Structure formats: C-alpha cells, structure tokens
Amino acid sequence: MEVCYQLPVLPLDRPVPQYVLSRRGAISFSSSSALFGCPNPRQLSQRRGAISYDSSDQTALYIRMLGDVRVRSRAGFESERRGSHPYIDFRILHSQSESEVPLSARNIRRLLSFQRYLRSSRFFRGIAAQNALYILDDDYNGQAKCMLEKVGNWNFDIFLFDRLTNGKNSLVSLTFHLLNQHGLIEHFHLDMVKLRRFLVMVQDDYHSQNPYHNAVHAADVTQAMYCYLREPKLAKTFTRWDVLVGLIAAATHDLDHPGVNQPFLIKTNHYLATLYKNTSVLENHHWRSAVGLLRESGLFAHLPLQDRQQMESQLGCLILATDISRQNEYLSQFRIHLDKGDLRLDNSDHRLFILQMALKCADICNPCRTWELSKHWSEKVTEEFFNQGDVERKYKLDMSPLCDRRKEKMSDIQIGFITYLVEPLFVEWARFSNTRLSQTMLGHVGLNKASWKGMQQEQSSSGDDTDPDHAFEETDLDTLPQEDRVS
Ligand SMILES: [Zn+2]
C-alpha cells in the first residue's frame, strides 16, 4: 500500500532545555516514558527523528513541529505550514486554486500587515486598551466593523464576516474584538503585540484546505460561546478569568485539525494516535497545540506561574470535553446536576463544568442556526467526510461510517446528527438556561430537522436513495481504485 502520510524528517533529535519550551511550533505534553509503550522514549525520538525530551524533566516531552508538514503542490514545491497533520496528498482532494496560491498570497499579506503595525510607534508609546480596535483597521473594512456591533446576535453570519475580513481573517478579528469588548486585554494587562501574534498563529494553525474544520468553524464556535457567556445565569456569575478561558478554548478547540477523524489516524498508524494511546487523539492534539502557541507567543508570560498552569489545565478540560465520543458521559453528568438542582455557580468547579457544556453546545450548534447557515455548514462537513472516504477508498482502507459518498446522503447524516447528538444536548442546555436564545436554538433545530426530512422524502419518492450511480458521478475518478473505474 502506498504511504498516505509522511512522518516528520528533522535531524534535531537532542534534549531540549526547558527554556526552549516556547520555541516556534513546539508542542509540549506531559508524559512518562510509558506513554509510548517503550522503555526508553529516546528510541521513539530516534525512530521519528523529531521527538525530543528534556532530560532534566522526565515528565516533559517535546515534539518539534517546525517544518513538520509539507503539503505537496502541483507546481512541485512544498509549502510549509505550522503544526502537524497526517500527510495526505491533497492533490487528490483539492485543486491548486483552492489551496496553495491563495495561502501563500495571504501569508505575505499578513506578514506585511504585521510588519506595518510593528513599525507603528503607537505600541511603543503605551497606547493600549482603549484603542485596541484601531490596530485591526487595516484588516477589515467598515462593514465588518458594523457586523461586530451585532456579534451577540444568534443570526450572525460568520461566512459573510469572513469574506469581509480579507477572506479568512475572521478568527483573529472576532476573537480580538470579543476579548477587547469584555475588557480582558486591559484587565489581564495583555500585550497587544503578543495577543495579535498569538491569534494570527492560531488562525494559521487551522488548515484552510479543510472544508469544515478550519478557522471559520473556530470563529463560529467562538461567536456561539460568546452568545452563551452573555446568558443571564453565566453573565451574572462568571468571572473575567472564566470568560477568558472560555473564549480562548473556543478559538483553539480544533487547532491543527487534519480534516480526518480519529479512526482514520488509528488505522493509518499515525504517530499522534500512538502518542495519545488512541484516546481523544485529536482533542489532545488541539489542546497541546494551543498550549504550545500560548507559550510561544508569551501572551501570559507576565502572569504568575500558577495562573499560567491553571489556564493550560482548564483549556485541557474544555477542549477534551469536545470529544463527541464522550458526549453521553458529559450529558448524563449534566442531567444528574439538573435533576438534583445542585449546580452552584459560585463554585469554580461548577462554573468550569458549565463552560465545558457551553463549549460542547457551541461546537455542535450548526443545526441551531438559521436554515441558510445550517445548510451551508452541513454541506461543508459532508464534503469533509466524503473527502476522507475518497482517501479510504483509494488506499483500500475500511470505509468510515458517513464517509462513503456513494451511499450516504446529507439529509440522512443530518437527521441522525440532530436526533442523537444535538437535540439531547440542547434540551438539557435549555433546562439549565431557559432563555429566549435557548428557545430560538431549539426552534431552529426543529425546523431544520423538518427540512431535512422533507428532502429525505423527496429523494426517496424520486427513487434517488437507491441510485449509487448518482453519487458515483460526483466522484473524481482519479481517486478511485482501478477496478472501480468506469470502463
Ligand atoms: Zn469543532
């Protein structure tokens, strides 16, 4: 079988001093040697050529990610990006016009923009929070600023906002605005250059090639999180720290997502699956990537060590809670609390639990949006599933559920998703926070589900559901195994 991912090739295997922790692209994770199932972690680092550990601190291991990933282009050059994901030949999945050329142009634009504002003396004169939005003027126009005034509106169109913010700058602009609006930049004395750098790195670490798990999804989740944080129960009791953790967790919760799911990483023996012992592989990676970028940017370097540790650990609590395979675990815990009526929001542990539930809601809230937005998200996630299915077919791997474009239908996928995951979660959320927003979200879910059912019935009455050729026509024949090609 042809190799469908590429391990990092970096001749950098040597112990990493602790102070280098925040170097560009480094991801840290706490571990013992047993984590890798081999007695000597160095064996693994030698094998990969890219993993080192700090010999003075046996609990810390570092993966060096710089230059780790090279996405091959048709033009024959390799464009580097931050982070790590399983190597997949994206020539299969994406046209050149969708990936390399705009990416490179955008990076240059960002670099120029960053240089421009670094040269500005405003930052070195100590002009800070009250003018925070000023630095983004170059990056979005008046319309985007107008949209931000209504960022708490549930009908907020994140796709439009993304187009208005230089197309793909929505996560930086939106997160910066929300942190500023809550007075968090001023309260926590955040350095705006570091904050900006952190947010740009976060946005860059999302894969723009992914149809769904990209920076626009992260911006959408951050906007939803903001709406939930404004709900009366939360707004009254949550501290500025809680809001800071909640917004950063939302912005980083899918960092460096490879566009394939955990079973794919496991069956292709990807090193992340080995590293995290096949458990919440992606979520662990998102969390560790977020920690790496926080340390690299030095955003919280001025805070006491205890606060920094708390931030990293709470980010982990929140991001790991987005593992959809653990949904029932969180949901039953939520139900027990609601049945007993024992949630006390003056208790920091309970507030953290509600932040977890809020992030889970924000992460799967697509069907709670208006039909137009919801349908657009559905198309994107289906495309990502089917792209994975195409790779699985090409490399003769087991086909993952929902990924076979020849068999699956978007309406069926959505009805199942809404019935088994979305409705149960949002019904409980509405019990916790019975507000107009919760009722609006449940209303949209009901209407959207009815729309999908209508489409499902139309397809079955037209006999569409038993016509694999229809799906087959949409498949790029170059991605198919030889025996499946049309003769
Ligand atoms: Zn997500």
PDB file of N, CA, C and O in Angstrom, residues 70 86 111 124 142 159 191 216 228-229 351 378 390 402 433 486:
ATOM      1  N   ARG A  70       4.547  19.165   5.158  1.00  0.00           N
ATOM      2  CA  ARG A  70       4.725  19.733   3.829  1.00  0.00           C
ATOM      3  C   ARG A  70       3.579  19.243   2.963  1.00  0.00           C
ATOM      4  O   ARG A  70       3.428  18.065   2.751  1.00  0.00           O
ATOM      5  N   PRO A  86      -1.498  14.358   9.539  1.00  0.00           N
ATOM      6  CA  PRO A  86      -1.066  13.214   8.751  1.00  0.00           C
ATOM      7  C   PRO A  86      -0.868  13.651   7.309  1.00  0.00           C
ATOM      8  O   PRO A  86      -1.677  14.405   6.785  1.00  0.00           O
ATOM      9  N   LEU A 111       2.023  39.032   6.708  1.00  0.00           N
ATOM     10  CA  LEU A 111       3.363  39.423   7.124  1.00  0.00           C
ATOM     11  C   LEU A 111       3.533  40.926   6.966  1.00  0.00           C
ATOM     12  O   LEU A 111       4.008  41.608   7.863  1.00  0.00           O
ATOM     13  N   PHE A 124       4.599  51.387  21.123  1.00  0.00           N
ATOM     14  CA  PHE A 124       5.752  51.650  21.981  1.00  0.00           C
ATOM     15  C   PHE A 124       5.572  52.922  22.797  1.00  0.00           C
ATOM     16  O   PHE A 124       6.364  53.250  23.633  1.00  0.00           O
ATOM     17  N   GLY A 142     -15.290  48.809   6.975  1.00  0.00           N
ATOM     18  CA  GLY A 142     -16.375  49.322   7.804  1.00  0.00           C
ATOM     19  C   GLY A 142     -17.517  48.348   7.984  1.00  0.00           C
ATOM     20  O   GLY A 142     -18.116  48.263   9.054  1.00  0.00           O
ATOM     21  N   PHE A 159     -19.924  33.453   7.767  1.00  0.00           N
ATOM     22  CA  PHE A 159     -19.364  33.327   6.416  1.00  0.00           C
ATOM     23  C   PHE A 159     -19.207  34.720   5.776  1.00  0.00           C
ATOM     24  O   PHE A 159     -18.193  35.013   5.148  1.00  0.00           O
ATOM     25  N   ASP A 191      -0.399  42.107  26.445  1.00  0.00           N
ATOM     26  CA  ASP A 191       0.392  42.859  25.472  1.00  0.00           C
ATOM     27  C   ASP A 191      -0.256  42.646  24.103  1.00  0.00           C
ATOM     28  O   ASP A 191      -0.401  41.515  23.648  1.00  0.00           O
ATOM     29  N   VAL A 216     -12.768  29.220  10.095  1.00  0.00           N
ATOM     30  CA  VAL A 216     -14.122  29.791  10.100  1.00  0.00           C
ATOM     31  C   VAL A 216     -14.999  29.028  11.100  1.00  0.00           C
ATOM     32  O   VAL A 216     -15.797  29.625  11.827  1.00  0.00           O
ATOM     33  N   TYR A 228     -23.399  32.394  24.540  1.00  0.00           N
ATOM     34  CA  TYR A 228     -23.746  31.650  25.763  1.00  0.00           C
ATOM     35  C   TYR A 228     -23.216  32.368  27.007  1.00  0.00           C
ATOM     36  O   TYR A 228     -23.864  32.384  28.045  1.00  0.00           O
ATOM     37  N   LEU A 229     -22.034  32.952  26.890  1.00  0.00           N
ATOM     38  CA  LEU A 229     -21.466  33.661  28.039  1.00  0.00           C
ATOM     39  C   LEU A 229     -22.297  34.894  28.406  1.00  0.00           C
ATOM     40  O   LEU A 229     -22.229  35.381  29.525  1.00  0.00           O
ATOM     41  N   ARG A 351     -18.618  26.124  37.654  1.00  0.00           N
ATOM     42  CA  ARG A 351     -18.524  27.051  36.519  1.00  0.00           C
ATOM     43  C   ARG A 351     -17.698  26.436  35.389  1.00  0.00           C
ATOM     44  O   ARG A 351     -18.034  26.572  34.214  1.00  0.00           O
ATOM     45  N   SER A 378     -23.685  22.121   6.892  1.00  0.00           N
ATOM     46  CA  SER A 378     -23.914  20.690   6.598  1.00  0.00           C
ATOM     47  C   SER A 378     -23.180  20.283   5.336  1.00  0.00           C
ATOM     48  O   SER A 378     -22.590  19.202   5.255  1.00  0.00           O
ATOM     49  N   ASP A 390     -13.057   9.189   0.227  1.00  0.00           N
ATOM     50  CA  ASP A 390     -12.348   9.033  -1.044  1.00  0.00           C
ATOM     51  C   ASP A 390     -10.930   8.522  -0.824  1.00  0.00           C
ATOM     52  O   ASP A 390     -10.435   7.664  -1.562  1.00  0.00           O
ATOM     53  N   LEU A 402     -20.431   7.171   7.442  1.00  0.00           N
ATOM     54  CA  LEU A 402     -20.828   8.504   6.953  1.00  0.00           C
ATOM     55  C   LEU A 402     -19.887   9.065   5.893  1.00  0.00           C
ATOM     56  O   LEU A 402     -20.061  10.198   5.449  1.00  0.00           O
ATOM     57  N   SER A 433     -30.542  26.760  31.109  1.00  0.00           N
ATOM     58  CA  SER A 433     -30.645  28.194  30.794  1.00  0.00           C
ATOM     59  C   SER A 433     -31.877  28.392  29.921  1.00  0.00           C
ATOM     60  O   SER A 433     -31.780  28.394  28.690  1.00  0.00           O
ATOM     61  N   VAL A 486     -14.926   3.491 -14.318  1.00  0.00           N
ATOM     62  CA  VAL A 486     -15.926   3.199 -15.357  1.00  0.00           C
ATOM     63  C   VAL A 486     -15.182   2.706 -16.596  1.00  0.00           C
ATOM     64  O   VAL A 486     -14.215   3.313 -17.019  1.00  0.00           O
TER      65      VAL A 486
END
